[in-house]
Structures are given as structure tokens and as C-alpha cells.
Amino acid sequence: MFDKKRFMVTAALPYANGPIHIGHLAGAYLAADIFVRFLRMMGKDVVFVCGSDEHGAAITIKAKKEGLTPREIIDKYHVMFENTFKSIGISFDIFHRTSSELHHQTAKDFFMNLYNKGQFEERESEQYYDEEAHQFLADRYITGTCPKCGFENAYGDQCEKCGSTLNPTDLINPRSTLSGSTPVLRKTSHWYLPLDKYQVWLKEWINTGKLDGAELHDPATWKPHVLGQCNSWLDGGLEPRAMTRDLDWGVDVPSEIPGSDGKKLYVWLDAPIGYISATKQWAADHNRDWEPYWKDNDTALIHFLGKDNIVFHCLIFPGILHAHGEYILPVNVPANQFMNLEGNKISTSRNWAVWVHEYLEEMPGKEDELRYNLIKNMPEQKDSEFTWKGYQEVVNTELVNNLANFFNRVVVLTNKYYGGEIPDFDMEESFFSSSDPDMDTYFDSDIIHLYDMLSELHGHVMSFDFRASLKLVMEISTFGNQLLQLNEPWKIQKSEPERVAVVMNFALQITAVLAVVTRPFLPFASARMHEVLGMDFSEENGELVDIMGKLAEGEAILPAGHKIGEPIHLFTRITDEQVEIQIAKLENSKSASTEVALADTFVPLKPEISYDDFARMDIRTGKIIKAEKMEKADKLLVLTVDLGFEERTIVSGIAKHFSPDDIIGKQVTVLANLAPRKLRGVESKGMILMAENAEGRLMFINPDEDFPAGMTIQ
RNA sequence: GGCGCGGUAGCUCAGCUGGUUAGAGCGUAGGAUUCAUAAUCCUAAGGUCGGGAGUUCAAGCCUCCCCCGCGCUACCA
């Protein structure tokens, strides 16, 4: 991969309906940023693109809720994204947006191309239509009762209470959120991408890297969980996917296509094309040609994203690119897993998150401290965890005690002994080094040890192993601390100044190496080091190649006589108070949002019924006399209930809440005249009445004293 | 239930295609040192590698069964 002429690097487009949190950074943006900065410093031709994903029903709904236009919503978040990413040091070459004219045109062209090639299947389906608002309804515009948990405000695509994935037609009592009316099913037609037809080549391409005889990537370099998830989908069989929707906020289906009225491109053909339009805009801004970056086989296309996006970028987008025919496919999709926060999943809706823009305000000047922690704990192979206590410990022990302290003591000693000038020394002079503790070493041979470390660092970055590469950076600092400790210049400066001169010169070369290699990880501290050392800190452009070349030759990076500046503290300690404030803030937001959630989830009253309606229900007391788990079902218990006059079988979905042994002998309340229904082959006659709280916890409803079975309830 | 990814020292994690006494950082204990933000350096203690069986001369790494965590998915009238 590294032998490719140029690199096209993308980071997942953030959706413009909420701010960026640490999970986003750890999942995609930091990994991409390190990789790209490193490539630039290796002198590679690389373009790094991203942008706001600004279409779809969720944005129009949010706009409506807040009394704003969709345009106002996306403008707000686009600006916010730009500021956040810039402030935390994500070095996009361009941060574009899908609402731009250029993107609309690019996406339409792409659609037109596939259409003309006959790649689409046009299919009719029935979708809900709002007769008052005169439009088809996006899944998110339809609410109704969840068929699975009974929650009355489930969306057409998902129930936010039980988390099930739904189709709008699954909803009981569907309502349009536009007009409140009951939507009707109406025929509509859409263009589908026949992924089922791509299945064979996709499977081959993913697992062997081969496509049409060409070797495109090495699957051994792909992460196991990425391959695993792809194969899980492939083995389940791919199905055609609609590439268009009846939406009102998005990219129009090209008007020259019959039946395009009111149709918009669906996210599959919108967001990822955003990478391409971003590249076009970048090219136009810099008077460059965008096409080689997407169409030349000598380009390595790499997508950085979180695991929620794997299937999208490994199967659907490659399917689209290949259907078009002119585009290259990604050589790797190094998806990360998720980062948890203080023991819980990060959740936007429950406000359980560290928002990056808030962090930047509350912890000013501590960009690198956050970057360091997120990289150190990057969820590369499995979910990981961010804690404020861990943040404090890592900053104080690793950044302050190890790195900043090393830098500081070298600069202090240089100023003290040599008035801030890098000392000249005798190449024949020996000293101690931890690279070979048993014998004395010399400048030109030991400096190659630094080269070896950088070369190892390079290997880690190229295999997307950012945790390991960060660790290696810190080992360089430790190597420096060891050098000082083994030679103790403060003890021998009077007696052996020649030896101190080599040691200090070498120590200064290590600080120079650190100034350069920290840049992809800790760009802000890197800038401070450059300044103190009097090194040029301009563009990232081949400087790693430079210093590696020198080190390999046993040469110094900073020449003798070079003047450096005054000592500074690169990092300062995180206090207990700072940590406590952050933890308290999290806890507060949690309890606050729980209260809101509780208030929100009081299920609205159902329409009034008559006494007769009630009287038709036969509700009885009963007692569970037998309970066992249903085979091959996670949530079902098969209960035998004594109703006094008979025993009957009732299947109940409570296995997650109660174990069979615990509920035998339990008094229950049974809706006894409910029509029987078969569940997984077992006939269930009746239903156990349960109370449920906002968190989904279940409780039996029963007489509060021992009471005979079979008695009526009225 | 199915599929995928994980389960390694108190904590966070490394362990390449199976190969000698299983590693790192933090924490803990002892020692050295004072240039440095009470920082640094050295040493030590500490692990039935989720559990069980198997393949092999040899398994943390391979096979089978089971348990636990996470994700997707199915059943939950």
C-alpha cells in the first residue's frame, strides 16, 4: 500500500444534526488525521477530505421541532463542525458539505451514469402517503405503536424505546407527523441497486483482494472485525437496495429521468459521493486535477470510520463505484469500534458524552491532552473506555512526567551549561546508553538506534496501529530520560565536560526527533517544541524523510552552535478539581436527561372506551405452576397457569426479566379470553398482565394477598 | 437462537504464520539520583492466558463443547 503514488483518505461525514463528541474523534477522525499527517511528513501525495452530511428526514424533523429551516440547522452544525475539527487539530485538506451545488451536481451525474448503464432496477412498492400534506412520508415522519414493545411513539424505522428496527408498515395505528392524519399506502416507484448481483464479486474482492484478475488489496491487512462483519452480511445474502426515496430535503433525482418528480437520492448515493465532490472542490481551489485521486490504480483509497459504517463502505459504496466502472475501490477500511464513557455507552439522546466543543472551552489549551488519551485508548480492535480519572493519570504520568519533563530538563541544562547553544563535541568521546547498557557507546552508532525506532514507528502507522505508534513515541522520550540518568551530566560537568558535551548534544537530537514525530499525534505540543528548539514548523512536507536520512547516516539533526530558546512546560498537571468538575457535569446531565426522559415517556392516554368495551375483557386471577424457557428464543417463557377451573399454556415475552424458577408459584393476573395465538409453534392462550416503567422494567400485577385462582377482576 | 468481534498480571492493554522460564504502561514495594512540573532511573513482587476436552514432540495462539461482554439479527400477540 505504501508503494502507491498517491493517497486518497476520507473520514466519515458527520451528520449535521448534533455536535461532535469524543467517540467520533476516537472512532474515525483522529486515526485518519495521524495517518494523513504521517504520510505528508513522509513526503507522500495525499488528500484528506471530509464534510457535513446535510440531507435526510432527521434534519427536517429537527428543524421543525426547533422552529428553524433545514438550511439554518445545517448551517449551524456545518460551522460548528468546522470550528471543532480545526480547534482539535484535524488537518482536513477540505471540509466540504453535501448541500453545495457542486455536490448536488456530482451526485446527480453519478446517478445518471448508473441509470444510463442500466444498473438500476425500477421497482414499485407501497409507501405511506399523507393525503393532507400531499406527499409520501419518510420513515421518520411516521409514528405509531411499536408492535414489539407497545411504545406508542415509535418511528417508522426504529422504536427508540426497545431499539427494534422497524418498517413503517409494522407500526400499529400509524400517524403522519406532518398533519397528524392517518397515512394511506400508495404505490410509488424507486430505483434499486441490485446488490444481490454484486454478491459474488464483492465476496471475492473482500476476501482475496482480487477483482477481475487484478490484485487490489491484501485482506490480511484488514481488521478482523471488518472482514467479519462483511462476511456476516455476504453470507446472509445481499438484497437490492433502494437508491432513491420520497423525501423533500436532499439531492433531486435528475429531472430528465421519467418519474423523477419528488424523488431524492437516498443516503447511499448521497453521502459517500460527498467524498468525491469534496475532492473536486479541493482540486478547483488548488488548481489541481481531482480525477487521479479517484480513478488511477496508483492511488490508495482509504476510508476511516466507526464500525456502524462498515457495511456501507465495504459493500454498498464499492458496489456503486464498481457499477460506475471508472472508479477505484478502497485498499483498506480501517474501521474502529466504539468508545464508551465512564462505564456507559456514549449517547447523544441521553446526553452521555464529552462534547468536543465544550471540552475545548472548559479545558483551553489542552487539545493534545485529549488527543493523547483518545489515541492511547483508541478502540482499534474492540470497544474501549474513556474515564476522566484515566485522563488525569495519563496526562500527569506520561505527558507531564515523562515527555514534558524530559524536554524541560534538556533545555534547562543546555541553557545552564552552554548559554542555550548546542554544544560541539568529540566523536571519539564515549557515553552510556540504554540501547546497550553493558558497554560504552558513541554518538554516530547510537543515533542509529533512533533511526530504528522511527522505522518501527512508520511500520505501526502504516498498519493502522496507532496505539502502538503512540507508545513508541513515548519510548523515545523514555530513551532520552535514560540517557540523562545513566550519564548524570549534573555530576560530571565539572570533571568531564567533554563527555557531558556528547551526552547533551545527543539529548538535544532526541528532543528534535520528538518535536518532529509528535506532530501527527500532538500537533500543538509539537509546535511548541519546534519553537523552543528554533526549528522550522511550516507545512508537513517530507520532514520525516529528512531526519530519518540524517539519522541513518549517523548525523545530527540540530547542528552544533544552533541557538535554542528558554525552557517551557509543554504540559501541566490535571488537578483533582478539574476531574471532579467534569465527572459532576456528566452525572448532572445524566440525571437531568433521565428526568426529561421519564416525563417524556408517560404514554398518552388511549381514546375513551365504553363500559361495555371493558366488560368484554375477562380478567382472572391465576397462579404460575410451571415455567420454562422456550428453546431457541431469547425472550420467551412458556408458562403453565392455574386458573382454578383449568390450567393453560401462556407464552410470555419476559425471559429477559425473570428466570423460570423464580416465578413458579407466583400469583398473576391473566387476560383470559384473548384469542389464542401461536408463538414459535406453541399456542398461547391468554396474556399475563404486567406493569412497565420508563426504563422497561417489568412487574407482575397481582392481588396483594394470597387469593384463589380463577376469580374475576372487574 | 443464528452470525461477527472480544474475554491475557489489581487497572488499561501487547502477544506475528503454534516453538525455550507469557510481555508493556499505570499502580504497589525496595533502592539510586537531584538538572527537571515531589519529576527521572534501576530492581522486585504479581498471571490456572474465561472454563473443559482434543489435535500435536510442542497451544494464549489450531479443533470441539460450555460460560461471559459488545454489535447485528430472529422470537417477545
mmCIF file of N, CA, C and O in Angstrom, chain A residues 145-191:
data_model
loop_
_atom_site.group_PDB
_atom_site.id
_atom_site.type_symbol
_atom_site.label_atom_id
_atom_site.label_comp_id
_atom_site.label_asym_id
_atom_site.label_seq_id
_atom_site.Cartn_x
_atom_site.Cartn_y
_atom_site.Cartn_z
ATOM 1 N N THR A 145 -47.605 2.844 17.112
ATOM 2 C CA THR A 145 -47.310 1.960 18.227
ATOM 3 C C THR A 145 -46.356 0.863 17.776
ATOM 4 O O THR A 145 -46.584 0.217 16.755
ATOM 5 N N CYS A 146 -45.315 0.694 18.556
ATOM 6 C CA CYS A 146 -44.332 -0.344 18.240
ATOM 7 C C CYS A 146 -44.982 -1.714 18.423
ATOM 8 O O CYS A 146 -45.540 -2.001 19.481
ATOM 9 N N PRO A 147 -44.914 -2.560 17.413
ATOM 10 C CA PRO A 147 -45.543 -3.887 17.509
ATOM 11 C C PRO A 147 -44.804 -4.792 18.493
ATOM 12 O O PRO A 147 -45.314 -5.816 18.901
ATOM 13 N N LYS A 148 -43.610 -4.392 18.848
ATOM 14 C CA LYS A 148 -42.804 -5.274 19.677
ATOM 15 C C LYS A 148 -42.940 -4.953 21.155
ATOM 16 O O LYS A 148 -43.023 -5.839 21.994
ATOM 17 N N CYS A 149 -42.924 -3.664 21.483
ATOM 18 C CA CYS A 149 -42.949 -3.331 22.901
ATOM 19 C C CYS A 149 -44.175 -2.517 23.275
ATOM 20 O O CYS A 149 -44.403 -2.227 24.438
ATOM 21 N N GLY A 150 -44.948 -2.105 22.283
ATOM 22 C CA GLY A 150 -46.159 -1.372 22.600
ATOM 23 C C GLY A 150 -45.950 0.116 22.830
ATOM 24 O O GLY A 150 -46.888 0.847 23.124
ATOM 25 N N PHE A 151 -44.732 0.586 22.677
ATOM 26 C CA PHE A 151 -44.443 2.013 22.829
ATOM 27 C C PHE A 151 -45.203 2.780 21.748
ATOM 28 O O PHE A 151 -45.199 2.399 20.591
ATOM 29 N N GLU A 152 -45.879 3.846 22.146
ATOM 30 C CA GLU A 152 -46.814 4.468 21.214
ATOM 31 C C GLU A 152 -46.213 5.515 20.299
ATOM 32 O O GLU A 152 -46.887 6.007 19.409
ATOM 33 N N ASN A 153 -44.961 5.883 20.547
ATOM 34 C CA ASN A 153 -44.368 6.910 19.701
ATOM 35 C C ASN A 153 -43.139 6.410 18.961
ATOM 36 O O ASN A 153 -42.149 7.116 18.825
ATOM 37 N N ALA A 154 -43.230 5.180 18.484
ATOM 38 C CA ALA A 154 -42.108 4.621 17.731
ATOM 39 C C ALA A 154 -42.069 5.251 16.349
ATOM 40 O O ALA A 154 -43.094 5.622 15.789
ATOM 41 N N TYR A 155 -40.857 5.416 15.808
ATOM 42 C CA TYR A 155 -40.708 5.913 14.448
ATOM 43 C C TYR A 155 -40.863 4.775 13.451
ATOM 44 O O TYR A 155 -40.743 3.605 13.794
ATOM 45 N N GLY A 156 -41.044 5.178 12.194
ATOM 46 C CA GLY A 156 -41.240 4.177 11.148
ATOM 47 C C GLY A 156 -40.023 3.328 10.851
ATOM 48 O O GLY A 156 -40.127 2.261 10.257
ATOM 49 N N ASP A 157 -38.852 3.788 11.285
ATOM 50 C CA ASP A 157 -37.662 2.979 11.017
ATOM 51 C C ASP A 157 -37.116 2.324 12.270
ATOM 52 O O ASP A 157 -36.332 1.411 12.206
ATOM 53 N N GLN A 158 -37.538 2.864 13.428
ATOM 54 C CA GLN A 158 -36.953 2.352 14.651
ATOM 55 C C GLN A 158 -37.790 2.743 15.852
ATOM 56 O O GLN A 158 -38.372 3.817 15.888
ATOM 57 N N CYS A 159 -37.869 1.837 16.810
ATOM 58 C CA CYS A 159 -38.515 2.179 18.071
ATOM 59 C C CYS A 159 -37.418 2.606 19.041
ATOM 60 O O CYS A 159 -36.528 1.833 19.348
ATOM 61 N N GLU A 160 -37.488 3.836 19.509
ATOM 62 C CA GLU A 160 -36.416 4.345 20.357
ATOM 63 C C GLU A 160 -36.492 3.772 21.764
ATOM 64 O O GLU A 160 -35.585 3.925 22.549
ATOM 65 N N LYS A 161 -37.611 3.124 22.054
ATOM 66 C CA LYS A 161 -37.717 2.565 23.398
ATOM 67 C C LYS A 161 -37.091 1.181 23.491
ATOM 68 O O LYS A 161 -36.271 0.924 24.344
ATOM 69 N N CYS A 162 -37.487 0.302 22.563
ATOM 70 C CA CYS A 162 -36.939 -1.046 22.673
ATOM 71 C C CYS A 162 -35.801 -1.265 21.691
ATOM 72 O O CYS A 162 -35.138 -2.288 21.714
ATOM 73 N N GLY A 163 -35.572 -0.273 20.828
ATOM 74 C CA GLY A 163 -34.420 -0.372 19.944
ATOM 75 C C GLY A 163 -34.614 -1.229 18.706
ATOM 76 O O GLY A 163 -33.698 -1.401 17.926
ATOM 77 N N SER A 164 -35.827 -1.766 18.517
ATOM 78 C CA SER A 164 -36.016 -2.637 17.349
ATOM 79 C C SER A 164 -35.994 -1.835 16.056
ATOM 80 O O SER A 164 -36.410 -0.689 16.005
ATOM 81 N N THR A 165 -35.510 -2.495 15.042
ATOM 82 C CA THR A 165 -35.553 -1.914 13.710
ATOM 83 C C THR A 165 -36.918 -2.235 13.105
ATOM 84 O O THR A 165 -37.377 -3.371 13.174
ATOM 85 N N LEU A 166 -37.552 -1.231 12.535
ATOM 86 C CA LEU A 166 -38.920 -1.442 12.044
ATOM 87 C C LEU A 166 -39.063 -1.016 10.595
ATOM 88 O O LEU A 166 -38.251 -0.281 10.062
ATOM 89 N N ASN A 167 -40.133 -1.475 10.007
ATOM 90 C CA ASN A 167 -40.607 -0.905 8.758
ATOM 91 C C ASN A 167 -41.853 -0.110 9.089
ATOM 92 O O ASN A 167 -42.589 -0.474 10.011
ATOM 93 N N PRO A 168 -42.094 0.955 8.327
ATOM 94 C CA PRO A 168 -43.270 1.778 8.635
ATOM 95 C C PRO A 168 -44.557 0.946 8.688
ATOM 96 O O PRO A 168 -45.439 1.208 9.514
ATOM 97 N N THR A 169 -44.627 -0.064 7.828
ATOM 98 C CA THR A 169 -45.859 -0.852 7.787
ATOM 99 C C THR A 169 -46.015 -1.758 8.997
ATOM 100 O O THR A 169 -47.069 -2.359 9.197
ATOM 101 N N ASP A 170 -44.964 -1.873 9.817
ATOM 102 C CA ASP A 170 -45.073 -2.669 11.041
ATOM 103 C C ASP A 170 -45.870 -1.938 12.109
ATOM 104 O O ASP A 170 -46.410 -2.545 13.030
ATOM 105 N N LEU A 171 -45.902 -0.618 12.020
ATOM 106 C CA LEU A 171 -46.497 0.187 13.086
ATOM 107 C C LEU A 171 -47.997 -0.038 13.195
ATOM 108 O O LEU A 171 -48.704 -0.136 12.197
ATOM 109 N N ILE A 172 -48.437 -0.099 14.455
ATOM 110 C CA ILE A 172 -49.868 -0.169 14.707
ATOM 111 C C ILE A 172 -50.351 1.284 14.836
ATOM 112 O O ILE A 172 -49.684 2.103 15.455
ATOM 113 N N ASN A 173 -51.488 1.583 14.255
ATOM 114 C CA ASN A 173 -52.011 2.957 14.267
ATOM 115 C C ASN A 173 -51.006 3.996 13.793
ATOM 116 O O ASN A 173 -50.646 4.907 14.527
ATOM 117 N N PRO A 174 -50.532 3.874 12.561
ATOM 118 C CA PRO A 174 -49.561 4.853 12.082
ATOM 119 C C PRO A 174 -50.175 6.255 11.971
ATOM 120 O O PRO A 174 -51.356 6.388 11.655
ATOM 121 N N ARG A 175 -49.362 7.235 12.276
ATOM 122 C CA ARG A 175 -49.803 8.628 12.131
ATOM 123 C C ARG A 175 -48.718 9.402 11.412
ATOM 124 O O ARG A 175 -47.531 9.161 11.603
ATOM 125 N N SER A 176 -49.138 10.357 10.604
ATOM 126 C CA SER A 176 -48.175 11.229 9.958
ATOM 127 C C SER A 176 -47.811 12.336 10.923
ATOM 128 O O SER A 176 -48.681 12.947 11.533
ATOM 129 N N THR A 177 -46.518 12.606 11.058
ATOM 130 C CA THR A 177 -46.137 13.702 11.951
ATOM 131 C C THR A 177 -46.306 15.048 11.264
ATOM 132 O O THR A 177 -46.199 16.086 11.886
ATOM 133 N N LEU A 178 -46.577 15.023 9.975
ATOM 134 C CA LEU A 178 -46.779 16.282 9.255
ATOM 135 C C LEU A 178 -48.149 16.860 9.561
ATOM 136 O O LEU A 178 -48.286 18.023 9.914
ATOM 137 N N SER A 179 -49.170 16.020 9.408
ATOM 138 C CA SER A 179 -50.533 16.534 9.550
ATOM 139 C C SER A 179 -51.277 15.856 10.686
ATOM 140 O O SER A 179 -52.349 16.287 11.063
ATOM 141 N N GLY A 180 -50.720 14.813 11.227
ATOM 142 C CA GLY A 180 -51.412 14.083 12.274
ATOM 143 C C GLY A 180 -52.430 13.100 11.727
ATOM 144 O O GLY A 180 -53.021 12.324 12.472
ATOM 145 N N SER A 181 -52.623 13.127 10.438
ATOM 146 C CA SER A 181 -53.623 12.233 9.857
ATOM 147 C C SER A 181 -53.068 10.824 9.731
ATOM 148 O O SER A 181 -51.873 10.586 9.880
ATOM 149 N N THR A 182 -53.964 9.902 9.446
ATOM 150 C CA THR A 182 -53.540 8.527 9.239
ATOM 151 C C THR A 182 -53.090 8.372 7.792
ATOM 152 O O THR A 182 -53.863 8.627 6.876
ATOM 153 N N PRO A 183 -51.856 7.998 7.585
ATOM 154 C CA PRO A 183 -51.370 7.877 6.213
ATOM 155 C C PRO A 183 -51.964 6.655 5.519
ATOM 156 O O PRO A 183 -52.390 5.710 6.180
ATOM 157 N N VAL A 184 -52.010 6.730 4.208
ATOM 158 C CA VAL A 184 -52.516 5.586 3.453
ATOM 159 C C VAL A 184 -51.381 5.032 2.601
ATOM 160 O O VAL A 184 -50.444 5.735 2.256
ATOM 161 N N LEU A 185 -51.491 3.753 2.286
ATOM 162 C CA LEU A 185 -50.468 3.151 1.432
ATOM 163 C C LEU A 185 -50.744 3.528 -0.009
ATOM 164 O O LEU A 185 -51.874 3.483 -0.476
ATOM 165 N N ARG A 186 -49.725 3.924 -0.687
ATOM 166 C CA ARG A 186 -49.878 4.278 -2.080
ATOM 167 C C ARG A 186 -48.667 3.767 -2.838
ATOM 168 O O ARG A 186 -47.580 3.684 -2.290
ATOM 169 N N LYS A 187 -48.892 3.448 -4.083
ATOM 170 C CA LYS A 187 -47.780 2.899 -4.859
ATOM 171 C C LYS A 187 -46.796 3.987 -5.247
ATOM 172 O O LYS A 187 -47.176 5.094 -5.598
ATOM 173 N N THR A 188 -45.538 3.653 -5.180
ATOM 174 C CA THR A 188 -44.510 4.577 -5.627
ATOM 175 C C THR A 188 -43.400 3.724 -6.211
ATOM 176 O O THR A 188 -43.278 2.553 -5.892
ATOM 177 N N SER A 189 -42.616 4.334 -7.085
ATOM 178 C CA SER A 189 -41.561 3.510 -7.651
ATOM 179 C C SER A 189 -40.204 4.115 -7.362
ATOM 180 O O SER A 189 -40.055 5.330 -7.257
ATOM 181 N N HIS A 190 -39.229 3.237 -7.196
ATOM 182 C CA HIS A 190 -37.878 3.684 -6.864
ATOM 183 C C HIS A 190 -36.853 2.883 -7.633
ATOM 184 O O HIS A 190 -37.150 1.828 -8.176
ATOM 185 N N TRP A 191 -35.619 3.439 -7.639
ATOM 186 C CA TRP A 191 -34.539 2.772 -8.355
ATOM 187 C C TRP A 191 -33.688 2.000 -7.366
ATOM 188 O O TRP A 191 -33.189 2.565 -6.386
#
